[in-house]
XYZ file of C-alpha atoms in Angstrom:
653
model
C 117.842 95.693 188.010
C 118.701 92.006 187.894
C 122.459 92.568 188.296
C 124.173 92.130 191.646
C 125.746 95.585 191.386
C 122.347 97.233 190.979
C 120.752 95.294 193.837
C 123.697 96.185 196.093
C 123.197 99.881 195.147
C 119.511 99.678 196.129
C 120.480 98.047 199.425
C 122.773 101.012 200.078
C 119.838 103.351 199.387
C 117.720 101.491 201.936
C 120.512 101.743 204.537
C 120.716 105.499 203.918
C 116.960 105.851 204.240
C 117.072 103.999 207.573
C 120.095 105.925 208.731
C 122.104 102.818 209.555
C 125.110 100.936 208.251
C 123.046 97.738 207.887
C 119.539 97.436 206.341
C 117.789 96.408 209.571
C 114.210 97.351 210.431
C 110.960 95.695 211.434
C 108.669 94.483 208.569
C 105.918 96.839 209.789
C 108.100 99.732 208.580
C 108.134 98.380 205.061
C 104.930 100.028 203.877
C 101.972 98.257 202.314
C 103.256 94.734 202.938
C 103.180 95.144 206.726
C 99.795 93.373 207.056
C 101.044 90.364 205.106
C 103.979 89.916 207.512
C 101.803 90.441 210.555
C 99.385 87.765 209.305
C 102.113 85.137 209.724
C 102.515 86.012 213.400
C 101.896 89.409 215.050
C 105.350 89.261 216.616
C 106.982 88.859 213.186
C 106.006 92.308 212.082
C 107.745 93.979 215.047
C 111.021 92.119 215.234
C 114.250 93.612 213.851
C 114.884 92.128 210.418
C 117.952 92.159 208.170
C 116.900 92.953 204.602
C 119.106 91.272 202.056
C 119.103 92.365 198.444
C 117.399 95.410 196.989
C 114.545 96.847 198.945
C 110.818 96.103 199.305
C 109.885 99.193 197.244
C 112.374 98.479 194.458
C 112.181 96.138 191.424
C 112.432 92.496 192.196
C 115.493 90.850 193.704
C 117.023 87.824 191.923
C 116.719 84.692 194.084
C 120.091 84.393 195.888
C 122.187 81.263 195.625
C 123.160 79.318 198.711
C 126.512 81.156 199.312
C 124.793 84.523 199.311
C 122.127 83.204 201.686
C 124.754 81.840 204.045
C 126.448 85.240 204.099
C 123.131 86.954 204.841
C 122.407 84.643 207.779
C 125.946 85.134 209.109
C 125.404 88.866 209.045
C 122.085 88.527 210.850
C 123.704 86.375 213.514
C 126.649 88.799 213.944
C 124.173 91.690 214.319
C 122.008 89.781 216.772
C 119.006 90.121 214.410
C 116.500 87.266 214.720
C 114.972 87.527 211.247
C 116.226 87.834 207.646
C 114.235 88.984 204.627
C 114.883 88.665 200.900
C 112.293 90.991 199.337
C 110.463 90.776 196.060
C 111.716 87.537 194.448
C 110.026 86.486 191.233
C 108.112 83.194 191.500
C 109.722 82.088 188.252
C 113.174 82.198 189.875
C 114.746 79.103 191.434
C 113.880 79.485 195.104
C 115.100 76.059 196.209
C 118.010 77.574 198.161
C 115.621 79.866 200.033
C 113.392 76.912 201.000
C 116.370 74.812 202.028
C 117.600 77.661 204.278
C 114.239 77.800 206.106
C 112.753 80.899 204.444
C 108.985 81.216 204.093
C 107.250 82.970 201.200
C 104.977 85.941 201.770
C 102.838 86.946 198.796
C 103.332 90.480 197.474
C 101.832 92.564 194.740
C 103.187 91.721 191.299
C 105.654 93.740 189.295
C 103.734 95.624 186.630
C 105.158 96.404 183.194
C 103.808 98.528 180.358
C 105.169 97.080 177.116
C 105.405 99.507 174.208
C 104.475 98.199 170.773
C 104.880 101.127 168.413
C 102.647 104.086 169.148
C 101.819 104.759 172.823
C 98.172 105.564 172.140
C 97.731 102.418 170.030
C 99.303 100.295 172.785
C 97.048 101.862 175.425
C 93.917 101.541 173.276
C 94.434 97.817 172.867
C 94.976 97.426 176.664
C 92.366 99.731 178.180
C 89.959 100.547 175.363
C 89.239 103.798 173.484
C 87.230 105.413 176.297
C 89.955 104.922 178.914
C 92.623 106.065 176.458
C 90.624 109.245 175.851
C 90.474 109.798 179.603
C 94.269 109.389 180.003
C 94.922 111.751 177.078
C 92.538 114.390 178.464
C 94.234 114.248 181.854
C 97.646 114.580 180.280
C 96.415 117.464 178.104
C 94.822 119.250 181.063
C 97.960 118.805 183.165
C 100.229 119.951 180.296
C 98.358 123.289 180.279
C 99.155 123.818 183.948
C 102.516 122.119 184.529
C 105.735 121.592 182.614
C 107.789 118.434 182.940
C 111.552 118.527 183.001
C 114.193 115.839 183.311
C 117.273 116.394 185.397
C 120.168 113.854 185.386
C 120.545 112.631 188.951
C 124.230 113.592 188.942
C 123.204 117.188 188.339
C 120.388 117.384 190.891
C 122.506 119.303 193.411
C 122.563 122.169 190.940
C 118.780 122.357 191.062
C 118.184 123.028 194.746
C 114.478 123.763 194.504
C 113.811 120.546 192.621
C 115.920 118.536 195.085
C 114.195 120.006 198.128
C 110.788 119.494 196.613
C 111.575 115.888 195.668
C 112.567 115.128 199.266
C 109.572 116.905 200.724
C 107.127 115.080 198.460
C 108.592 111.703 199.323
C 108.975 112.234 203.042
C 105.276 113.164 203.212
C 104.515 109.546 202.226
C 106.732 108.173 204.991
C 106.274 104.425 204.342
C 109.303 103.637 206.527
C 107.715 104.685 209.787
C 108.514 108.366 209.429
C 111.525 107.917 207.193
C 110.762 108.249 203.490
C 112.325 105.743 201.099
C 113.901 108.638 199.203
C 114.803 111.099 201.955
C 117.821 113.312 201.544
C 120.298 110.647 202.666
C 118.774 108.018 200.376
C 118.798 110.329 197.387
C 122.438 111.170 198.007
C 123.284 107.441 198.279
C 121.579 106.772 194.968
C 123.456 109.684 193.348
C 126.804 108.277 194.565
C 126.112 104.726 193.389
C 126.394 102.980 190.000
C 122.714 103.624 189.098
C 123.236 107.398 189.021
C 124.495 107.447 185.413
C 121.296 105.820 184.231
C 118.909 107.712 186.489
C 116.927 110.871 185.695
C 114.790 112.967 188.011
C 111.368 113.753 186.487
C 109.952 117.011 187.844
C 106.644 118.675 187.120
C 106.362 122.404 187.973
C 103.222 124.464 188.332
C 104.632 127.944 188.128
C 107.642 127.827 190.476
C 106.215 125.061 192.650
C 107.211 121.400 192.152
C 104.031 119.320 192.275
C 105.432 115.995 191.048
C 108.767 114.307 191.265
C 110.018 110.866 190.297
C 113.037 108.745 189.486
C 113.467 107.020 186.131
C 116.325 104.518 185.736
C 117.301 102.988 182.407
C 117.653 99.222 182.389
C 121.118 97.827 181.965
C 120.092 96.210 178.674
C 119.059 99.613 177.354
C 115.561 98.454 176.306
C 113.400 99.905 179.049
C 113.048 102.215 182.048
C 112.165 101.580 185.671
C 109.826 104.134 187.265
C 111.330 103.781 190.735
C 109.013 106.360 192.263
C 106.548 109.080 191.239
C 105.336 111.276 194.105
C 102.591 113.827 193.508
C 101.430 116.777 195.563
C 98.120 115.838 197.127
C 95.729 118.743 196.765
C 92.751 116.442 196.717
C 92.397 112.699 195.929
C 91.032 113.306 192.441
C 93.595 115.946 191.537
C 96.513 113.802 192.757
C 95.251 110.796 190.809
C 94.772 112.842 187.622
C 98.280 114.329 187.841
C 99.821 110.929 188.591
C 98.155 109.405 185.551
C 99.205 112.396 183.453
C 102.793 111.950 184.707
C 102.822 108.261 183.749
C 101.487 109.091 180.295
C 104.332 111.574 179.962
C 106.780 108.768 180.942
C 105.251 106.514 178.264
C 105.531 109.170 175.545
C 109.145 109.942 176.461
C 109.964 106.200 176.456
C 108.549 105.898 172.956
C 110.515 108.898 171.748
C 113.669 107.304 173.185
C 112.992 104.039 171.329
C 112.404 101.985 174.502
C 110.350 98.784 174.643
C 108.892 98.945 178.152
C 108.214 100.947 181.291
C 108.442 99.160 184.650
C 105.789 100.634 186.921
C 106.954 98.909 190.109
C 104.768 96.657 192.216
C 101.078 97.344 192.593
C 97.521 96.092 192.429
C 97.104 94.346 189.093
C 93.575 95.643 188.542
C 94.605 99.262 188.998
C 97.705 98.890 186.916
C 95.735 97.312 184.037
C 93.850 100.625 183.910
C 97.198 102.330 183.337
C 98.081 100.094 180.415
C 100.219 97.476 182.127
C 100.117 94.178 180.267
C 102.850 92.132 181.958
C 102.464 91.116 185.581
C 105.290 89.255 187.213
C 104.260 87.450 190.454
C 106.669 88.046 193.339
C 107.061 86.957 196.953
C 108.976 88.166 199.906
C 110.997 85.459 201.551
C 111.354 85.621 205.332
C 113.209 83.494 207.827
C 111.899 84.013 211.337
C 111.684 82.002 214.576
C 108.761 79.607 214.521
C 108.036 79.810 210.807
C 108.144 76.571 208.833
C 108.502 76.505 205.025
C 105.571 75.103 203.122
C 105.977 72.230 200.723
C 107.554 73.165 197.394
C 105.157 74.212 194.650
C 106.481 74.004 191.104
C 103.725 76.216 189.793
C 102.949 73.698 187.024
C 99.711 71.617 186.989
C 99.887 67.846 187.282
C 99.834 66.267 183.830
C 96.487 64.932 182.802
C 95.931 61.193 182.913
C 94.582 61.518 179.366
C 98.068 62.373 178.040
C 99.360 59.791 175.601
C 102.340 57.755 177.024
C 104.977 59.315 174.677
C 103.759 62.791 175.629
C 103.926 61.990 179.323
C 107.565 60.981 178.892
C 108.780 64.314 177.538
C 108.851 67.823 179.033
C 107.370 70.991 177.592
C 109.881 72.197 174.980
C 112.527 74.488 176.367
C 111.283 77.959 175.285
C 107.663 77.238 176.367
C 108.844 75.704 179.645
C 110.389 79.030 180.527
C 107.406 81.089 179.364
C 106.804 82.475 182.886
C 110.350 83.696 183.192
C 110.166 87.286 181.943
C 113.044 88.401 179.719
C 112.281 92.088 179.261
C 115.025 93.246 181.643
C 117.850 90.912 180.724
C 120.500 90.919 178.004
C 119.308 87.985 175.922
C 122.132 86.294 174.023
C 120.457 82.846 173.959
C 118.398 82.843 170.755
C 120.869 83.155 167.849
C 118.895 85.919 166.121
C 120.051 88.954 164.145
C 120.467 91.982 166.495
C 120.753 94.555 163.717
C 117.275 94.366 162.153
C 114.998 95.719 164.798
C 112.362 94.242 167.144
C 111.023 91.824 164.524
C 114.239 89.798 164.959
C 113.149 88.837 168.499
C 110.994 85.785 169.065
C 107.378 86.341 170.108
C 106.357 86.702 173.740
C 105.563 83.306 175.293
C 103.939 84.633 178.447
C 100.313 85.020 177.341
C 98.835 84.745 180.800
C 97.557 88.288 180.860
C 96.038 87.939 177.381
C 94.287 84.742 178.580
C 92.798 86.691 181.481
C 91.620 89.335 179.080
C 90.039 86.722 176.882
C 88.227 85.035 179.734
C 86.996 88.286 181.291
C 85.747 89.503 177.902
C 83.995 86.293 176.943
C 82.473 85.967 180.414
C 80.412 89.080 179.693
C 78.844 87.581 176.541
C 75.306 86.091 176.742
C 75.304 82.378 177.377
C 78.763 82.238 178.976
C 77.819 81.861 182.635
C 80.360 79.848 184.602
C 83.372 80.747 182.513
C 84.509 82.969 185.394
C 85.556 79.747 187.183
C 88.373 79.302 184.643
C 91.852 80.675 185.114
C 94.659 81.437 182.698
C 95.906 77.904 183.347
C 92.780 76.587 181.570
C 93.682 78.500 178.367
C 96.024 77.643 175.505
C 96.311 79.867 172.423
C 96.814 78.007 169.149
C 97.172 78.833 165.478
C 93.452 78.699 164.849
C 90.999 76.198 166.329
C 92.057 73.586 163.721
C 95.565 73.664 165.205
C 93.989 72.996 168.609
C 92.213 69.922 167.203
C 95.440 68.556 165.776
C 97.336 69.218 168.985
C 94.845 67.388 171.175
C 94.730 64.359 168.891
C 98.527 64.211 168.913
C 98.875 64.725 172.623
C 95.935 62.724 174.011
C 95.525 59.695 171.697
C 97.876 56.900 170.755
C 97.895 55.027 167.443
C 95.088 52.456 167.437
C 92.822 54.392 169.843
C 89.527 55.303 168.229
C 88.347 58.804 167.362
C 84.635 59.401 166.932
C 83.213 61.988 164.559
C 79.575 62.722 163.872
C 78.992 63.389 160.180
C 78.200 65.701 158.631
C 80.968 67.624 160.373
C 84.159 69.617 159.845
C 86.264 67.360 157.540
C 89.686 68.096 159.140
C 88.750 66.082 162.241
C 88.732 62.903 160.159
C 91.753 64.066 158.182
C 93.962 64.739 161.227
C 92.923 61.495 162.901
C 93.888 59.383 159.879
C 97.198 61.212 159.455
C 97.992 60.332 163.091
C 97.028 56.675 162.512
C 93.960 56.848 164.679
C 91.001 54.743 163.496
C 87.880 56.833 162.942
C 84.378 55.794 163.949
C 81.628 57.805 162.310
C 78.322 58.010 164.183
C 76.151 60.173 161.886
C 73.812 62.814 163.231
C 70.131 62.011 162.967
C 66.890 63.892 162.509
C 65.496 66.133 159.818
C 67.773 68.983 160.911
C 70.814 66.729 161.527
C 70.983 67.777 165.148
C 70.294 64.545 167.078
C 73.357 62.982 168.726
C 73.363 59.189 168.973
C 74.887 58.972 172.468
C 74.364 55.237 172.847
C 76.317 54.359 169.677
C 79.131 56.722 170.582
C 79.514 55.247 174.076
C 79.373 51.728 172.637
C 82.315 52.552 170.372
C 84.425 53.474 173.462
C 86.389 56.185 171.639
C 89.437 57.829 173.127
C 88.253 61.176 171.714
C 84.867 62.306 170.452
C 84.829 65.459 168.341
C 81.594 67.406 168.237
C 81.058 70.492 166.069
C 78.471 72.605 167.849
C 77.115 74.746 166.218
C 77.548 72.310 163.387
C 79.582 73.045 160.341
C 78.249 72.679 157.622
C 74.626 72.387 158.860
C 74.441 75.353 161.262
C 72.224 73.681 163.898
C 72.941 73.087 167.589
C 72.971 69.676 169.287
C 70.517 68.784 171.999
C 72.088 69.969 175.261
C 70.826 67.030 177.352
C 72.476 64.520 175.002
C 75.768 66.372 175.106
C 75.715 66.365 178.890
C 74.922 62.622 178.852
C 77.917 61.955 176.605
C 80.301 63.963 178.809
C 79.046 62.281 181.994
C 78.787 58.761 180.637
C 81.963 58.284 178.640
C 85.460 57.277 179.696
C 87.098 59.212 176.879
C 87.500 62.882 176.040
C 84.685 64.958 174.540
C 85.852 67.880 172.421
C 83.318 70.508 171.478
C 84.326 72.835 168.660
C 82.450 76.141 169.259
C 83.822 78.117 166.359
C 80.435 79.669 165.688
C 78.922 79.824 169.142
C 78.850 83.624 169.335
C 76.171 83.600 166.611
C 73.990 81.225 168.637
C 71.369 82.162 171.213
C 71.997 78.930 173.094
C 74.697 78.746 175.814
C 78.332 77.772 175.403
C 79.787 74.729 177.095
C 82.896 76.628 178.147
C 81.563 77.186 181.661
C 81.536 73.379 182.243
C 85.248 72.917 181.581
C 86.237 73.526 185.193
C 83.789 70.797 186.332
C 84.698 67.959 183.925
C 88.179 66.478 183.441
C 87.181 64.954 180.114
C 85.662 68.069 178.460
C 87.616 70.286 176.083
C 86.131 73.310 174.299
C 87.700 74.802 171.169
C 87.115 78.413 170.289
C 88.375 80.709 167.576
C 88.706 84.413 166.921
C 88.453 83.885 163.142
C 84.672 84.020 162.883
C 82.610 86.359 165.070
C 85.733 88.253 166.161
C 86.822 88.886 162.571
C 90.457 87.844 163.014
C 90.875 85.049 160.477
C 94.226 86.501 159.349
C 95.575 86.603 162.937
C 95.256 82.798 163.261
C 94.177 82.595 166.859
C 92.356 79.628 168.328
C 91.721 78.981 172.003
C 91.681 75.655 173.831
C 89.732 75.610 177.106
C 90.576 72.561 179.174
C 91.782 71.356 182.538
C 95.302 72.654 183.305
C 96.751 69.150 183.106
C 95.359 68.786 179.592
C 96.783 72.173 178.624
C 100.141 71.031 179.877
C 99.969 67.949 177.698
C 99.174 70.054 174.637
C 102.110 72.361 175.298
C 104.407 69.335 175.038
C 103.530 68.894 171.348
C 102.903 72.517 170.396
C 105.545 74.338 168.393
C 106.887 77.219 170.501
C 106.526 80.757 169.225
C 103.603 79.958 166.944
C 101.488 82.744 168.384
C 103.191 85.804 166.958
C 103.457 89.191 168.589
C 101.418 90.702 165.788
C 98.652 88.162 166.402
C 98.745 88.826 170.135
C 98.414 92.594 169.528
C 95.499 92.009 167.127
C 93.701 89.781 169.634
C 94.208 92.201 172.490
C 92.978 95.000 170.289
C 89.814 93.172 169.319
C 89.062 91.967 172.844
C 89.097 95.539 174.096
C 86.660 96.470 171.288
C 84.029 93.914 172.157
C 80.972 96.266 171.743
C 81.790 96.663 168.080
C 82.098 92.889 167.719
C 78.755 92.311 169.385
C 77.146 94.914 167.155
C 78.514 93.136 164.073
C 77.186 89.775 165.389
C 73.715 91.332 165.742
C 73.926 92.585 162.184
C 74.973 89.146 160.917
C 72.035 87.549 162.771
C 69.634 90.019 161.261
C 71.007 89.528 157.759
C 70.945 85.761 158.280
C 67.208 85.895 159.073
C 66.542 88.130 156.054
C 68.631 85.900 153.824
C 66.958 82.724 155.128
C 63.515 84.140 154.318
C 64.651 85.262 150.846
C 66.158 81.919 150.024
C 63.185 79.966 151.356
C 60.942 81.792 148.831
C 63.403 81.343 145.962
C 62.396 78.832 143.249
C 65.955 77.485 143.010
C 65.906 76.435 146.667
C 64.228 73.335 148.029
C 65.000 73.925 151.713
C 66.910 76.225 154.041
C 68.187 74.478 157.164
C 67.790 76.309 160.509
C 71.026 78.045 161.473
C 72.656 79.430 164.610
C 75.830 80.404 162.784
C 76.902 82.996 160.233
C 76.035 80.761 157.280
C 73.052 78.879 155.855
C 72.937 75.328 154.561
C 70.616 75.237 151.478
C 69.263 72.299 149.517
C 68.931 73.148 145.836
C 66.505 71.869 143.196
C 69.127 71.593 140.454
C 72.283 71.385 142.432
C 74.924 70.896 139.703
C 73.432 73.450 137.382
C 73.085 76.064 140.098
C 76.649 75.520 141.359
C 77.981 75.915 137.815
C 76.033 79.143 137.264
C 77.241 80.605 140.604
C 80.795 79.799 139.652
C 80.310 81.460 136.221
C 78.925 84.553 138.051
C 82.052 84.788 140.199
C 80.297 83.800 143.382
C 81.906 81.250 145.644
C 79.888 79.072 148.038
C 80.902 75.839 149.694
C 79.676 72.757 147.793
C 78.525 70.364 150.506
C 76.687 68.028 148.099
C 79.059 65.130 148.620
C 78.227 64.883 152.318
C 74.634 66.154 152.253
C 73.074 65.579 148.824
C 72.131 68.638 146.743
C 73.325 71.201 149.297
C 75.641 74.161 149.492
C 76.795 76.309 152.438
C 76.358 80.054 151.997
C 78.208 82.462 154.254
C 76.319 85.598 155.293
C 77.802 88.618 153.570
C 76.708 92.249 153.499
C 73.469 93.198 151.706
C 75.178 93.869 148.404
C 76.916 90.473 148.391
C 73.723 88.695 149.429
C 71.705 90.406 146.709
C 74.365 89.355 144.166
C 73.915 85.736 145.236
C 70.123 85.951 144.953
C 70.400 87.464 141.484
C 72.802 84.721 140.404
C 70.409 82.079 141.685
C 67.588 83.607 139.610
C 69.836 83.682 136.528
C 70.636 80.017 137.059
C 67.014 79.144 136.387
C-alpha cells in the first residue's frame, strides 16, 4: 500500500464512504483518533478537513513530497476548506516537506504486523507464549465447529448477494464515520472498481446461513504479505465477539502460511492488545494536520544525541547505512537494493535490523526477575543486541576509547578484556581484587589511574563471587570515565543487578548475555544496556546484520518461556550447593570459593596431577592455575556429570 496508485484508490473509497466527490469531513468523524485531534483545539475537531492520501483507517500513507502537498493545499483552498490532513504517515518517512508546509503531527496508534517465520503456531508461541497460543487455538477450534470460512474474490462479490449485504450491514453497524461506515455499499463498490480489486478477497464466516464475520484481505504489491483492511464480527456479546475475531485472525494467519506469505498487516491498533495476537512489528505513525492557529513543533530526528564518551573518530562518522535505516520497515516494498539471490528462498534476505520490539520483550521479561528493580525505566533505545557479551565489550572499547587512553581491569577477571584492549592499542592498568574471596574492589587505586574505561566482571569469572555493592557505587559516582559491569552470570546470584541504574548514570554500561542462564550459547546474543547516546556510538562500529533472524527467533522463543528458565536456574543453584559441599569434603580439594554463578572455583592439593587425571578421564574443566595458583573452574552439570567429576577426583588420588 505504499504505491501512489494504491493510496489514490483508498482515497476514492473514502470519498465513496462520505458520499462526496472530495474526501472532506471533520476529524471527529474519523473514528478513534477524534480525541487526539480535539486535544489540539476543540474547534479543530469540528472543522471541515480535506483528507489527502489514503484514509485514517487504511495502512499508512507515504509522506508526500512538496509538489503533492502544494496540490493538496490548492485543492483545499479551491474548496474553501480551512484544514488539510495527511493521515497515518510513518515516523521513519521524511516529513520535512510536511513541516515546511506548516503541518503539525498528531500521534496515532502504530501499524501492527504479524511476521510469519515458518509454522504459524511456532511463530505465535514465541510471541505470546504456550498458554496464549493454546487459548487462540481453542477459540479457533471452537469457532470452526460452528462457522465455516469462505473467501470470495472482490470482483465476484456481486454474485454472492447475501455475503455482500451482510458485509455492509456488519460494517455500517460500527459507523466510525459519524453514521457512515468506512465500507458501506458505495465504498465497497468503489473498492471493487479500483486497482486493488484484483488483489482483494472478501473473508466471510457463516454460522448456518447467517454471516457472522466479514473482512477484506488485500495482497501486497510485492506479493509477500496481506493487509487485513477490516474484519467486522457480529456482536452477540463482548466475549463471543472477541473470541470469534481472534479465531478469524488465526484463520487469516493459517491461510497466509498456506499461501507462502511472510506477513499479515493487522492495521493500526493498541500495541499491547496486538502483541497478544502475535504482532511483532510495530511501525509508529502520525497524522499530519494543517489548521488555523497550529504551529509545527521543532524537528525531531528520532535519534539520541551522541554520547560525549564517543571516541573522536567515531563521532565523525554516521551509523553504517543499513543500520541507519533500521527503523524504516521494508516488509511491504519491493527491495532491489541488496544484491542478493532472489531464487533461493527467505534465507537469501538479510536479517531484520529493527529489533525494537525484541528489546521491549527483553526488558519486560528481565524486569520480572528478582533483583531487577528499576530496569522498567529503560526503553528500547537503551538496548543494543550484540554477538555475545564479548562482542559488546569489544564494541565499547572500539567506540569509546582512543589509542593511549587507559583501560582498567581487576584481575582475576575474564581474559578477553585485556586481550581486546591490547589489540586496540589501549594501555591496560591492572588493579587486582583483594581479600580472601577476591571480592574487594580497590576503588582508590582505580580512580587514581584515571582510566577511560573500567571493566568489572560481577559476578566474577573465574572466581564466582560478587563485588561489594557500596564500592561499585563509589566507583561509578567518583570516576570521570566509563564503568562497564559484565553481568553474564547475574541470574544465578541472589544479589541485585546494576541494570536498573543505567538510566541514572551516563557513565555506567551493563553487559548481559543469553548464553548462560538462558541457555542460548549457540544463538550468540549479548545485550548492552547503556544510555541511548552510548548505544548510538556502538552502532557506528558494529557490523550490520550480525544478529541473525535465527538468533532473533531463538531469543524471542526463550524470553517467552521464562518460567522454564527460572526453574532451570533454581536447579543449577541447588546442584551448585550440593556440589560445593561434596567438593569441600573431598580429599583432593583444599578450598571451594563461594559462588553466585553456575560454576565453582576450587583450589586443589595436587593441582597438576589432578588436572592430568581429569584430562585422562575425559573430563574438561577450566585450568585457572596461572592466574590463581592451584585452582580450576568447574561448571555445574547435571548430577551424572557431577558424579563423574567426583569419581575422577577420587581416582586422581
